[in-house]
Each structure stands twice: as C-alpha cells, then as structure tokens.
XYZ file of C-alpha atoms in Angstrom:
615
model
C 33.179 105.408 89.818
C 33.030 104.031 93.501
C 31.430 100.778 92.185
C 34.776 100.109 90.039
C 36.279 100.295 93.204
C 34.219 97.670 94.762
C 35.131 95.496 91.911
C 38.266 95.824 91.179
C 39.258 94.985 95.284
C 36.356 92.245 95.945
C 36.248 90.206 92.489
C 39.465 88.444 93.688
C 38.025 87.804 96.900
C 34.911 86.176 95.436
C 37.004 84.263 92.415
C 39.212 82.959 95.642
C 35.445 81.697 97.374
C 34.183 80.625 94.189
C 37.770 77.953 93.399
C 37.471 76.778 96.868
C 33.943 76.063 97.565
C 31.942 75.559 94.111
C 34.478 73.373 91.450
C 34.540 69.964 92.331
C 35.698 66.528 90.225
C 36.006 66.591 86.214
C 34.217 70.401 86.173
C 37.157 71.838 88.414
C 38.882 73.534 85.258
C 36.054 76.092 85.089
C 37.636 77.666 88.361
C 40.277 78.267 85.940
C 38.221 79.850 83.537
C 35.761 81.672 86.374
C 38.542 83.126 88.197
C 40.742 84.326 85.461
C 37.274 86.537 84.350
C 37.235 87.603 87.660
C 40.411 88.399 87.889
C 40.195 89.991 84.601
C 37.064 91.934 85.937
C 39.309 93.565 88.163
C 41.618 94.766 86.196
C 39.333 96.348 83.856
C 38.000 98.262 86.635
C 41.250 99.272 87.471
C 41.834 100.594 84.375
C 38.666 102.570 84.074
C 39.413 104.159 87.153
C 43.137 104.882 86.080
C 41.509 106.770 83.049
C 39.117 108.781 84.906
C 41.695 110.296 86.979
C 39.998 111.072 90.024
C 41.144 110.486 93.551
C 38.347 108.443 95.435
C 38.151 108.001 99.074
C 35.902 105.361 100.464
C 34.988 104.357 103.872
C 33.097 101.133 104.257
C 32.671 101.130 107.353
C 34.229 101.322 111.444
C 36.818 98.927 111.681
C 37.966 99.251 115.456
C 37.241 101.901 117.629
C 38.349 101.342 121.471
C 38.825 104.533 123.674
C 40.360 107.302 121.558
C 41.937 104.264 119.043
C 39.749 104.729 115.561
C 40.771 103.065 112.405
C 38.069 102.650 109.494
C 37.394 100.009 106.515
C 38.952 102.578 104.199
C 40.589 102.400 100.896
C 41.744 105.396 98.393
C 42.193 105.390 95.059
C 45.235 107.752 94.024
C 47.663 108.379 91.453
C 50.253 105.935 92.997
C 47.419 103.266 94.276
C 45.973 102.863 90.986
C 49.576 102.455 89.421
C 49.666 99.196 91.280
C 46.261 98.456 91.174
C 46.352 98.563 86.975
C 49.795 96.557 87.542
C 48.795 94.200 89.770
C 45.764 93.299 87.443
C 47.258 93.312 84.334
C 49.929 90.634 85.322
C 47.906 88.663 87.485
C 44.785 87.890 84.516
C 47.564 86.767 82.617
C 49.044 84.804 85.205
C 45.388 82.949 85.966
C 45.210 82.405 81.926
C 48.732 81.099 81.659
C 47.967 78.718 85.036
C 44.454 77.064 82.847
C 47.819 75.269 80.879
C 50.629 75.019 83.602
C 48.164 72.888 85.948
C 45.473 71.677 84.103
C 46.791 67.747 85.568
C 47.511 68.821 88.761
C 45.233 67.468 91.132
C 45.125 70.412 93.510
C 43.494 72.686 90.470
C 41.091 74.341 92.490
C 43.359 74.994 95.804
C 45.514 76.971 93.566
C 43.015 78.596 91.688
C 41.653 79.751 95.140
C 45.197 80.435 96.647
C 46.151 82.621 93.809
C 43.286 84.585 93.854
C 43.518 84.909 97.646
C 46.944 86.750 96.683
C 45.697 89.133 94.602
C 43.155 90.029 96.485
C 45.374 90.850 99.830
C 47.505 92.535 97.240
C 45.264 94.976 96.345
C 44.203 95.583 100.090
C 47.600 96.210 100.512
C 47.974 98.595 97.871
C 44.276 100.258 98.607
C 43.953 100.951 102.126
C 44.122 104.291 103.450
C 45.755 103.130 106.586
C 48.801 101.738 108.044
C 46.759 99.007 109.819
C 45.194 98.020 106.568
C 48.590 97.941 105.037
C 49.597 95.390 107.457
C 46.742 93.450 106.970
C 47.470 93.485 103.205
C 50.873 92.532 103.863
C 50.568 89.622 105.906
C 47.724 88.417 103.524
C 50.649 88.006 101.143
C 52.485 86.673 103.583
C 50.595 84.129 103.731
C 49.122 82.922 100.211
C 52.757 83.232 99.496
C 53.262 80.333 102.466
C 50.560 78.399 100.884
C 51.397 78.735 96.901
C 55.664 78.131 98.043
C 54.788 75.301 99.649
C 51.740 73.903 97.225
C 53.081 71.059 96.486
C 53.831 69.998 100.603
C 54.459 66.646 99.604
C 58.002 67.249 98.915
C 60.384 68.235 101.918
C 61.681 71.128 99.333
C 58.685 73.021 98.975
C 57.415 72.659 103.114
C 60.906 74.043 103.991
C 61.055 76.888 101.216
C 57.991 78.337 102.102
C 58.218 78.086 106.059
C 61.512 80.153 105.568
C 60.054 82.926 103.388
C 57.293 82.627 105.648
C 59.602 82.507 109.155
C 61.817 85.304 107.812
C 59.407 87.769 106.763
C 57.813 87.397 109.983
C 61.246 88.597 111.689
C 61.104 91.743 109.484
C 57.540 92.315 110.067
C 58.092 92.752 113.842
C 60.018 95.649 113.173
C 57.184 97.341 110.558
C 54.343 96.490 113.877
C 56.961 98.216 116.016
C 56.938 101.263 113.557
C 53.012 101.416 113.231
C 53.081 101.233 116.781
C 55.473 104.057 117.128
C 53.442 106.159 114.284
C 50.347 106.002 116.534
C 52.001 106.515 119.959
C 53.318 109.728 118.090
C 50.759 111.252 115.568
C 47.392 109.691 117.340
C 46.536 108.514 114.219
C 47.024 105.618 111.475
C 45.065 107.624 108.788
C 47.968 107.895 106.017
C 46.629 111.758 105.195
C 46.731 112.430 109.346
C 49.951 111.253 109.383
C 51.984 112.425 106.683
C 50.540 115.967 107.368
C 51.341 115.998 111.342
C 55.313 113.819 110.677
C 57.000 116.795 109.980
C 55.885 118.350 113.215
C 57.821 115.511 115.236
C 61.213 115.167 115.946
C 64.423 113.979 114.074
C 64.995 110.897 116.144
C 61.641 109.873 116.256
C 61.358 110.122 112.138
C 64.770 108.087 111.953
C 62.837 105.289 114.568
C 59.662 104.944 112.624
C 61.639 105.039 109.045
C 64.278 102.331 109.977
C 61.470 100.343 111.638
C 59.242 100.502 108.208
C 62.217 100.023 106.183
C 63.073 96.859 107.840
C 59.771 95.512 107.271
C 60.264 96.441 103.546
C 63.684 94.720 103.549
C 61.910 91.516 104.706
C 59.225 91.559 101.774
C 61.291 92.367 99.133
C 64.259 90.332 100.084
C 66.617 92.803 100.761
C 70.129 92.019 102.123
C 70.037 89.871 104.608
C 66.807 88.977 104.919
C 67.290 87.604 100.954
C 67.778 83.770 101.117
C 64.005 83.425 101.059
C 63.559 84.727 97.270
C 65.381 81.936 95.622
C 63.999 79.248 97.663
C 60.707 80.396 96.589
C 60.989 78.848 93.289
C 59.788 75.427 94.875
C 56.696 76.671 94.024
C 54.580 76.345 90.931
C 56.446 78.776 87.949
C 53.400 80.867 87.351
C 53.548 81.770 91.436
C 57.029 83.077 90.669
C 56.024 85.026 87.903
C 53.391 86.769 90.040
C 55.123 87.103 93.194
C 58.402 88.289 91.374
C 56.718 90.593 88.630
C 53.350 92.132 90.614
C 53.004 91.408 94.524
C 55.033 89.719 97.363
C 58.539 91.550 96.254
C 57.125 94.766 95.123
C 55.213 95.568 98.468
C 58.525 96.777 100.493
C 59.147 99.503 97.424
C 55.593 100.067 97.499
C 55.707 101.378 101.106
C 58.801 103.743 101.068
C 57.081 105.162 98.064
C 53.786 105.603 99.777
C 55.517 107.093 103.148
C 57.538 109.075 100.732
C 56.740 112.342 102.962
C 58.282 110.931 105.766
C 61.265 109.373 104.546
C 61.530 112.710 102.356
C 62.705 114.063 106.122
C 65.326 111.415 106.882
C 68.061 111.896 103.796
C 70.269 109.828 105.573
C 68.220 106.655 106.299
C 67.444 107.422 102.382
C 70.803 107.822 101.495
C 71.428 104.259 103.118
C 68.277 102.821 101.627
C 69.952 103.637 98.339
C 73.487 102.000 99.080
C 71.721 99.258 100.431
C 69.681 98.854 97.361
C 73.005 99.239 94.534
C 75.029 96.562 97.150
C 71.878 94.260 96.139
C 71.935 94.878 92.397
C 75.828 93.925 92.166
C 75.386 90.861 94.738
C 72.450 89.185 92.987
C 73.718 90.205 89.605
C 76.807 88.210 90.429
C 75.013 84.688 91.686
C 73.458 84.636 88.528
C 76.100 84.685 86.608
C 77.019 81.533 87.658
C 73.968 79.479 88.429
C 72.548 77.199 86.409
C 68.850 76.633 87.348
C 66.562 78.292 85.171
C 64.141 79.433 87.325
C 66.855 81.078 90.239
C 68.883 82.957 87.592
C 65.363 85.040 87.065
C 65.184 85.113 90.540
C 68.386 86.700 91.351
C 67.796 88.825 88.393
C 64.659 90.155 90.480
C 66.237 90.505 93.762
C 68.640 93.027 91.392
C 66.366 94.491 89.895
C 64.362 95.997 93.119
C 68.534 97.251 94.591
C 67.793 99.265 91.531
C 64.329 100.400 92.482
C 65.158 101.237 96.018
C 68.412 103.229 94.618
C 65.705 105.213 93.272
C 63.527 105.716 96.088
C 66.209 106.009 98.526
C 67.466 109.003 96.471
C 63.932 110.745 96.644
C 63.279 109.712 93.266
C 59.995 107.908 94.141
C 58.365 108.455 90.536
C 61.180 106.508 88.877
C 61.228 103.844 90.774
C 57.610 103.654 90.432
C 58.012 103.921 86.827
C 60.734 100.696 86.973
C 58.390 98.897 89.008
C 55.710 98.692 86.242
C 58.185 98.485 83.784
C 60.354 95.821 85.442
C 56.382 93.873 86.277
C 55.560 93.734 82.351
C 59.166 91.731 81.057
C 59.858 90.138 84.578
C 56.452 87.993 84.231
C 57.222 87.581 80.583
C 60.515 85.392 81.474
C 58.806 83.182 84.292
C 55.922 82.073 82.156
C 58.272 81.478 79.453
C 60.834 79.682 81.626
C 57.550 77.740 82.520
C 57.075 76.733 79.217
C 60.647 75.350 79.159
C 60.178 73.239 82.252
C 57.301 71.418 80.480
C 58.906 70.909 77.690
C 61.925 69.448 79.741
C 59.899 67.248 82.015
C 60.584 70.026 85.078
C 64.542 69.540 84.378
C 66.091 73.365 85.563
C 69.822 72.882 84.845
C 70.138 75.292 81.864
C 73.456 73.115 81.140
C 70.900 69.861 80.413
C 69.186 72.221 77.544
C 70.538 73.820 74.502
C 69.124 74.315 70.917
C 65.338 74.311 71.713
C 64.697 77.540 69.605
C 63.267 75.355 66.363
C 60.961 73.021 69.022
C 59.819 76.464 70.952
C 60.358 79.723 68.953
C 56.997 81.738 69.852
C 58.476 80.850 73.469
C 62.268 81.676 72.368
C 61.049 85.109 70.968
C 59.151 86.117 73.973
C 61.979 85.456 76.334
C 64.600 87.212 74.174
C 62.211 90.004 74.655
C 61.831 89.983 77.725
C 65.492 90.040 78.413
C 66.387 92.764 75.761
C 64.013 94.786 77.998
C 65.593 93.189 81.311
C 69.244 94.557 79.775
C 67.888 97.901 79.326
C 68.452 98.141 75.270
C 66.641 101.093 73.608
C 63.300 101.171 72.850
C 62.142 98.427 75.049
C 61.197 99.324 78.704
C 64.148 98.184 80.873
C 65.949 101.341 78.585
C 63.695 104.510 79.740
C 62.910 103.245 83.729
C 66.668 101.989 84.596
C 68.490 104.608 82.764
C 66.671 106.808 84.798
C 67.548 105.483 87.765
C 71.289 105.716 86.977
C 70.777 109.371 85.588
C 68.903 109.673 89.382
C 72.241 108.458 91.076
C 74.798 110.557 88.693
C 72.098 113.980 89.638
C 72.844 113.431 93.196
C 76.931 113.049 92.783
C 76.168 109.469 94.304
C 79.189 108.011 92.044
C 80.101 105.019 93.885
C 75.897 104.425 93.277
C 76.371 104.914 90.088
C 79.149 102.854 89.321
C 77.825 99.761 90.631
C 74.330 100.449 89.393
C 76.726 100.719 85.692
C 78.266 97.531 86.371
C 75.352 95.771 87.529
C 74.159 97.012 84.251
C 76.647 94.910 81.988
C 76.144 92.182 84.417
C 72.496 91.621 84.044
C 72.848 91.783 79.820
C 75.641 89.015 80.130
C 73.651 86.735 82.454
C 69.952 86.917 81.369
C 71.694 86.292 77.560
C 74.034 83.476 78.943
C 70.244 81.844 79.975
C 68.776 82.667 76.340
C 72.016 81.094 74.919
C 72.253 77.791 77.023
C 68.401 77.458 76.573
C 67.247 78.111 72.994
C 70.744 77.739 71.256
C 73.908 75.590 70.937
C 74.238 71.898 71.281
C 70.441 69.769 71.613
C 72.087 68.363 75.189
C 68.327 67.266 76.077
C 68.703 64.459 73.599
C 70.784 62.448 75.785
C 68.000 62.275 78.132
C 65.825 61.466 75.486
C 63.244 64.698 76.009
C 61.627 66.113 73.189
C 60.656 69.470 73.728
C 57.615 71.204 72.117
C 55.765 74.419 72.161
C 53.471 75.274 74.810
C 49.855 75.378 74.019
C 48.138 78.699 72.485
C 46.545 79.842 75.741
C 49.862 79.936 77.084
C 51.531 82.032 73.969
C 48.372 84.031 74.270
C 48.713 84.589 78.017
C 52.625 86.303 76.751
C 51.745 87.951 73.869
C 50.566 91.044 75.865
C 53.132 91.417 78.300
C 55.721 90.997 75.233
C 54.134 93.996 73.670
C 54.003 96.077 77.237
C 57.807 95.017 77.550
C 58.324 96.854 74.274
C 56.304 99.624 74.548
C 55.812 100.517 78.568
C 58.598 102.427 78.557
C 58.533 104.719 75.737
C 55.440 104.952 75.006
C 54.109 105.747 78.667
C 57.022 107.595 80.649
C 56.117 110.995 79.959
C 52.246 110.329 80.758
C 53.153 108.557 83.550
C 55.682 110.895 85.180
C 53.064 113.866 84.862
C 50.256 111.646 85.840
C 51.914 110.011 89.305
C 53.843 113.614 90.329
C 50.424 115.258 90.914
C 50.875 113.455 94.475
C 54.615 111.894 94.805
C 57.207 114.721 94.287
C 58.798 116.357 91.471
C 62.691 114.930 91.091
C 64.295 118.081 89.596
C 67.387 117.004 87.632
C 70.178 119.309 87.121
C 72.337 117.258 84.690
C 73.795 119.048 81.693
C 72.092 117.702 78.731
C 75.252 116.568 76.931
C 76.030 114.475 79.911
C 72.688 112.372 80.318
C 73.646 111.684 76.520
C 77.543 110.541 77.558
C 75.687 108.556 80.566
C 72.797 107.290 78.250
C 75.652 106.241 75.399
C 77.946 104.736 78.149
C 74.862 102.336 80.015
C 74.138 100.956 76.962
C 77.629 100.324 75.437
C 78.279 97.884 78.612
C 74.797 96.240 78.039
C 75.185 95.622 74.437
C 79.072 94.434 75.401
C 77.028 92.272 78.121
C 75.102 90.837 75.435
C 77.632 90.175 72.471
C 79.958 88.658 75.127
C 77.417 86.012 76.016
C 76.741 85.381 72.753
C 80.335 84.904 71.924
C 81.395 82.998 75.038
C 78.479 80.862 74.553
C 77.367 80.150 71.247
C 81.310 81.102 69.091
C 83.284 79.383 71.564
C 81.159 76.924 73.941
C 81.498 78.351 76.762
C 84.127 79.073 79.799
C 86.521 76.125 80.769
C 85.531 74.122 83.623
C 88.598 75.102 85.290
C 86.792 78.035 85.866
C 84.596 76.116 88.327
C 87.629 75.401 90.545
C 88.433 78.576 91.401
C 87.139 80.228 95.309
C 85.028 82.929 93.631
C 83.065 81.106 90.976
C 82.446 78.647 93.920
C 81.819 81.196 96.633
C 79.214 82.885 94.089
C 77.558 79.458 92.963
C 77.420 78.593 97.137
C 75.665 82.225 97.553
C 78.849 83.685 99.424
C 77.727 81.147 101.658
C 75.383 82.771 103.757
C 72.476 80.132 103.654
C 75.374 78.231 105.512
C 76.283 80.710 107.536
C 72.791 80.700 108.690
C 72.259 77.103 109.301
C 75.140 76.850 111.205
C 75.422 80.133 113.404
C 71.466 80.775 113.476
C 69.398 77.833 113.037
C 71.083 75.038 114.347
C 72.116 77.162 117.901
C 68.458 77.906 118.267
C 67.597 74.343 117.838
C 69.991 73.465 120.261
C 68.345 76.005 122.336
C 64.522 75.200 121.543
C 65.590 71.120 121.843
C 67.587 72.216 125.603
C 64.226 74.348 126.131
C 62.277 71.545 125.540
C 64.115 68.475 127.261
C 65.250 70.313 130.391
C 63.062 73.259 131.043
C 59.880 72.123 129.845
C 59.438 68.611 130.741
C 62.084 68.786 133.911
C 61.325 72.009 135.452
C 57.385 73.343 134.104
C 56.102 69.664 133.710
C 57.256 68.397 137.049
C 56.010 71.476 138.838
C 52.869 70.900 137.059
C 52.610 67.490 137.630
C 53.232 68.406 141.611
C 50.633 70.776 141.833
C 48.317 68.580 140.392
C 49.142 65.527 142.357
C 49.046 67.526 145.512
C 45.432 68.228 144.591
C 44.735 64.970 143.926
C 45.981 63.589 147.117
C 44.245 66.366 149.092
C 41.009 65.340 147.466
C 41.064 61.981 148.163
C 41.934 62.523 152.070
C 39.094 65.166 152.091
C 36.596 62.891 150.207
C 36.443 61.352 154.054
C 34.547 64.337 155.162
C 31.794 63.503 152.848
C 30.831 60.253 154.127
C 27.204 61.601 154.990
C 27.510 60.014 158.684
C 25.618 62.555 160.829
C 27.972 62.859 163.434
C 30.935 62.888 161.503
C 29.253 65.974 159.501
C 28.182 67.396 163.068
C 32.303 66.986 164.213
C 33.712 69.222 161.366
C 31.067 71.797 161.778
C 32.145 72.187 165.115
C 35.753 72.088 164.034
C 34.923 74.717 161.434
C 32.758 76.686 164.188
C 35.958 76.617 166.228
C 38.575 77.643 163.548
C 36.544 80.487 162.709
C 36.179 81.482 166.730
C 40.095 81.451 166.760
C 40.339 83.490 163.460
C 38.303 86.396 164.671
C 39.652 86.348 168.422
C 43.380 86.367 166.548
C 42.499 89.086 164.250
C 40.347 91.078 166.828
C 43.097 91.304 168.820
C-alpha cells in the first residue's frame, strides 16, 4: 500500500512540473489532459487506500535535525487524513477536467494548469504530514498557489489587489499558528502530532488555552473566519474553476481541518471550544445575510461558503469533530457543483455576474440549470440529498449540548441559505430573458464540462445518505465518539422543524421571485438592505482605520525616517570614508622617504601606546 501513498501525494507535484516545463505553443492543451490523469491518478490511489483501511506511517527521510530539534519527511495515512485526501481528489480531477473547457483560449493555459496542480499538491501535504511543521508547510503552499491562481489574470488591478489581500491577511493569522507551533515545541519537545497529543494533557490549563487560541487564529485566517473574512469574496477575481476548488476542497477547508486534527487538545479547552462554536453560528447568520442581497453570481456562492464552514466549526467547537468532518465532504461534493455551474453561466453571459442582467436561461442551459438546482437543494439541506444528513446533524449537535442561542441561529441561518441560493436559481434560469437587451445568447456548456458535474451531482445526492453511517463508524476509530442524549421524539420535532423553514426558504423565493417579480426597489433604500449589500461596511472600515493609517505610516516611514534620518547617516559614513581615503591615498605615493617618515611616525605611535598602557 505505501506506493499508493507515494502517488497519491507526488502525482500532483509532477503534473504541476510537467504544465510548467514540457507544453509549449499549439500542443499546450495536453497539460490539460496530462495533468487532469495525474490528478486523477491521485485520487484513485486515495481511494484504494481509503478501502484498505489501514493506518500507514511513512518516513521519507530526516528533514531537520539541529541540537535536540528533530522533525522528519513524514506523512500518515489515517482515518481522518484519507477523508480529505479521497475529498481533495475527487473534486480537484473534476476541477482539472472542467478547466480543459473554462480556459482552453486563455493564453496562460499551461501556468494554470501548473498552478492548480501546485495547489493540490500542497493540499495534500497539508492534509498528510505527520507534523505540525509539515502542516505549515502545507499551509503556506496554499497560501500561495492561492496568491498566484487569485491574481492569474494580474493584468487587471482587481485580481493583483484581491489576491495580495487574501494573501496579506492570511499571513497576519498565520503569525499567530507559528507562534503556537512554537509554543507546542517549547512545551512538549516535540512536533510529532502522536508525541504531542499524547504528552498535551500533561501540561497546564493556561498553556493549552495559549497554544489553542494561537492555532485557532491561524484557522480563522484560512478559512475566513470573522474578521479576517473580507478576503473570501474578493477571491472570486480569480478564474471560476479556482473558486470551486478553493471553496469546495482546499484553501477554506484547511482551518476546520486543523481543529479537527488537534481535536485532543482542544478536547481540553471547552471554553475556547465553546467560543469556536459561537464564533462559527455568528458567521453562518452574517454571511447568510450578505447574500441575500447581493447580486453577483459568483459572491452569493461565496458567502454561502463562508456560512457554511460557521456551521462546520459549530460542530467542531462543540466536540463534534466527526460531523463536521462529515459536512465538510458533504458540503465539498454540492459546493463545487454550483461554481462550475455558475462557470458555465459566465460563458454563456460573456463573464456578466449581475444575476439581475440574467433571467430565463433554463431552455438555453438545462443540463447546467439541473445541476445547480441540485446542488442547492443539497446546499438547503432538503431530505435525501447531502446538505439534509451532515447539517441537521450539526443542529441536533448544538440542541445535545443545550447551546440554544447556537441553535437558533444555526435554524435561522437555515431558512436563510434555502431563500438565497433559490433567489440565485430563480434570477438565473427563470423569469424574464433580461440578457436580451444586451444582445447575449446564452448556450450550453460543452460535454466535458456537463461531464466534469455529472459526478459531483450524483455525490450531492447520495453522500449523505448513502455514506453517513459508514463514515461515522469508519472516522470514530480515531476522532471521538459524540454521544447524543436527545430523546428520539425530539431529533424528529428538530428534524421536522429545520426543514419546514428550508422548504418555507425555498417556496418564498420562488414566490417572491418568479409569482410576483421580485421585492420593490424601495427596498434598496432602506439602511439595512444597504448596510448588508456594503458588507456592514467593514471592507471600509478597514481601508479607512487600517490601511490607509499604515500607509500614512509606511509613506512618513519612508520620506522622513528612511531617506532623512538612515540615508543621510549612511550617506555620512560613507562620505567620511571617502574623504579619508583620498587624504590617505598621499601616503602611498611610493617616494622613499616619505614611506621612511610614516614608518617612523607609526614606530613612534606605537612607542607611546605601550609606554601609556605599561604604565
């Protein structure tokens, strides 16, 4: 089995190598074709070594070793590590097979072929090392392809600035993850997750809080977690299929990823969990609420995501740590399944994103119309699709722990995300043809896109159903057991009452909509709709209170302290020198006695030196 291993984490790496060097002029689309086999290689293996079963611990080699510091090329294959791995590769083949039709005439085919392969592969590092330090270097692998795929198309101002603040503001939340790593080893001696978790419990209270706040900030920071959240929506200046796999698979998902994997030490700190949780429903209610009023395609699916992980981190805050492992395979499947297919609607709209600019495109696209309906029956959480067995969970996770405020919210945000992700299907596919006054004529994508959906349609369906009691026995043989003590006619009154407020969600879209055209623009007027279409106004607050004082400060920095106060002293020392040189460059006029004078003055000054000092 060790050699699936070696495939599933390097065949990324080499499909990344293979796009970047190899593919060049009118052959580049076989990079497309190479590299989604690749990809697809990997998650074969993946899947081979989720059906064996077997927990595989491999150590390629030393790494660094310095004094009593020893951390080594290792990478373990476990019941939660696979999870992802099978996840990650699943979404990501389809992702490489969709891209073959998204950019076949863009010009930088290969660079994104090799980018997006470059972010799978630091995924799966991320997900597969054995180590904190090899976490890190996962995660700022991600950081980075992320940088590069945001910003892919530098040319406009748009893209350079969206991906320089993902990229600036997951640095700031990284510092604090370092500072916990640093803190782990400082502690335990070790960065070896199975040293660690087994020597945690043996430290003290305060010291657990430290490292768990510290991690937990880095998570907040990767998966856009109030306020370290502006970056997520931004992001969409990057190519659609990006979104799909940054939002479905790997940026977003690493932050749950690592309170789930250091699940035995934030098992010890209920209180930092407890506020992990609130955190998280706060989240689901304030994304769930910018979406309902925005009207670009591709940010109402990103708000919808930033939700949708408040939900998993409700979970995992709570100790559930199987659940929300269980919604973030789910959530993968249906959330990739609505990018692609919003990608199929910016084609067929020249690019245009205002939903308002769109309207009755379900004869000129249904393959893509069905997909994305179901995709967002599953996002709504309607029984038997997926969203239905992972979220309910979650809000039969907050009711188990008398966290009712939790639950409320988590209920609300419920109805919420039915009404908005149906408000999208009904301004896109239905209503008045609005695109004919900008004389577009929309069309189906091509089959390799359909083909690239099809799957994760079917997984959107049946992921939840179909695999939750496998799963939940499989992945508890190493995360922990959530015991739930609810009485059985009250997960039925919860169940009944979650899914009365999403179908509600749902018919009310369809009748505001579709029966009755919609709200009246009066509604547009009013301080909330425009403090949730201006994002409660934080990405002003920040320009205004953050960015543009440390400009200030970095342009003051610059004018007066660099070039007034470093520069001149510079420029001193180094005209002093100068000067001295060229008075001393007299001494070397190779005139005997001239020579024979300063060796005698020398002589003399040393004479004086060791009579001074003698004395």
């Amino acid at each position: 089995m060790e050699k699936y291993v070696y495939i599933a984490l390097f065949t990324p790496l080499a499909a990344a190598l293979f796009a970047a060097l190899f593919t060049f002029g009118r052959k580049r689309l076989i990079a497309g074709v190479i590299n989604s086999f690749l990809i697809g290689a990997s998650a074969v293996s993946s899947i081979i070594l989720l059906i064996d079963g077997n927990r595989l611990h491999i150590t390629l080699s030393d790494w660094i070793s310095a004094g009593d510091f020893s951390v080594p090329f290792g990478f373990v294959v476990d019941e939660v590590s696979v999870i992802m791995m099978v996840t990650v590769g699943i979404v990501s083949t389809l992702v490489h097979l969709y891209s073959i039709y998204y950019m076949e005439h863009d010009e930088g085919f290969n660079r994104y072929f090799s980018y997006l392969s470059a972010f799978v592969f630091s995924m799966l590092v991320l997900v597969m090392s054995d180590n904190f330090l090899g976490l890190f270097i996962g995660w700022e692998g991600v950081g980075l392809c992320s940088w590069m795929l945001i910003g892919f198309w530098y040319h406009k101002d748009s893209a350079s600035w969206a991906a320089n603040e993902a990229f600036i503001m997951n640095r700031i939340a990284d510092l604090g993850m370092l500072l916990g790593i640093f803190v782990i080893y400082w502690q335990v001696g070790s960065l070896q997750y199975d040293t660690v978790f087994s020597t945690v419990s043996y430290l003290d209270s305060v010291t657990i809080t430290i490292i768990g706040i510290l991690l937990f900030v880095g998570a907040m920071g990767k998966s856009a977690q109030f306020p370290l959240h502006t970056w997520l929506a931004d992001a969409m200046e990057g190519p659609t299929p990006v979104s799909a796999l940054i939002h479905a698979a790997t940026m977003v998902t690493a932050g749950v990823y690592l309170v789930i994997r250091a699940n035995p030490l934030f098992s010890l700190i209920p209180d930092v969990g407890f506020f992990i949780a609130s955190l998280g429903a706060f989240v689901a209610i304030f994304a769930a609420l910018m979406a309902l009023v925005n009207n670009d395609l591709k940010r109402i699916i990103a708000y919808s995501t930033l939700s949708q992980l408040g939900y998993m981190f409700v979970a995992a805050g709570l100790g559930a740590y199987w659940i929300a492992l269980f919604h973030l395979m789910t959530h993968a499947f249906f959330k990739s399944l609505l990018f692609l297919g919003a990608g199929n609607v910016m084609h067929a709209m020249h690019n245009e994103l205002n939903i308002k600019k769109m309207g009755g495109m379900y004869k000129s696209m249904k393959y893509t119309a069905v997909l994305m309906i179901i995709a967002s029956v599953a996002l709504a959480g309607i029984w038997p699709f997926a969203g239905f067995f992972s979220k309910d969970k979650i809000l039969e996770v907050a009711l188990n722990e008398h966290a009712y405020i939790l639950f409320a919210a988590l209920w609300i945000g419920a109805g919420l995300t039915a009404f908005y992700s149906f408000r999208l299907i009904c301004f896109v596919f239905f209503g008045e043809k609005k695109y004919e006054k900008l004389h577009i004529h929309p069309h189906e994508a091509s089959v390799l896109a359909i083909v690239s959906m099809i799957p994760l349609g079917i997984l959107a369906i049946i992921s939840g159903g179909l695999f939750e009691h496998g799963f939940s026995e499989f992945v508890t043989s190493l995360l922990p057991l959530y015991e739930f003590k609810l009485d059985h006619f009250l997960v039925i009154i919860m169940i009944s009452a979650t899914s009365i407020i999403a179908i509600f969600g749902i018919c009310f879209a369809i009748y505001m909509y579709i029966v009755h055209g919609g709200f009246s623009k009066e509604l547009e007027k009013k301080f909330i709709y425009k403090l949730l279409f201006n994002q409660y106004y934080i990405p002003k607050i920040y320009a205004n209170y953050i960015m543009r004082p440390f400009e200030k400060l970095a342009l003051f920095s610059w004018k007066k302290v660099d070039e007034k106060i470093i520069d001149t002293t510079v420029d001193m020392i180094a005209n002093a020198m100068r000067y001295g040189g060229e008075k001393a460059r007299g001494m070397q006029s190779g005139n005997l006695s001239v020579m024979l004078r300063w060796m005698i003055f020398g002589l003399a000054l040393l004479l004086a030196a060791a009579i001074f000092y003698g004395a």
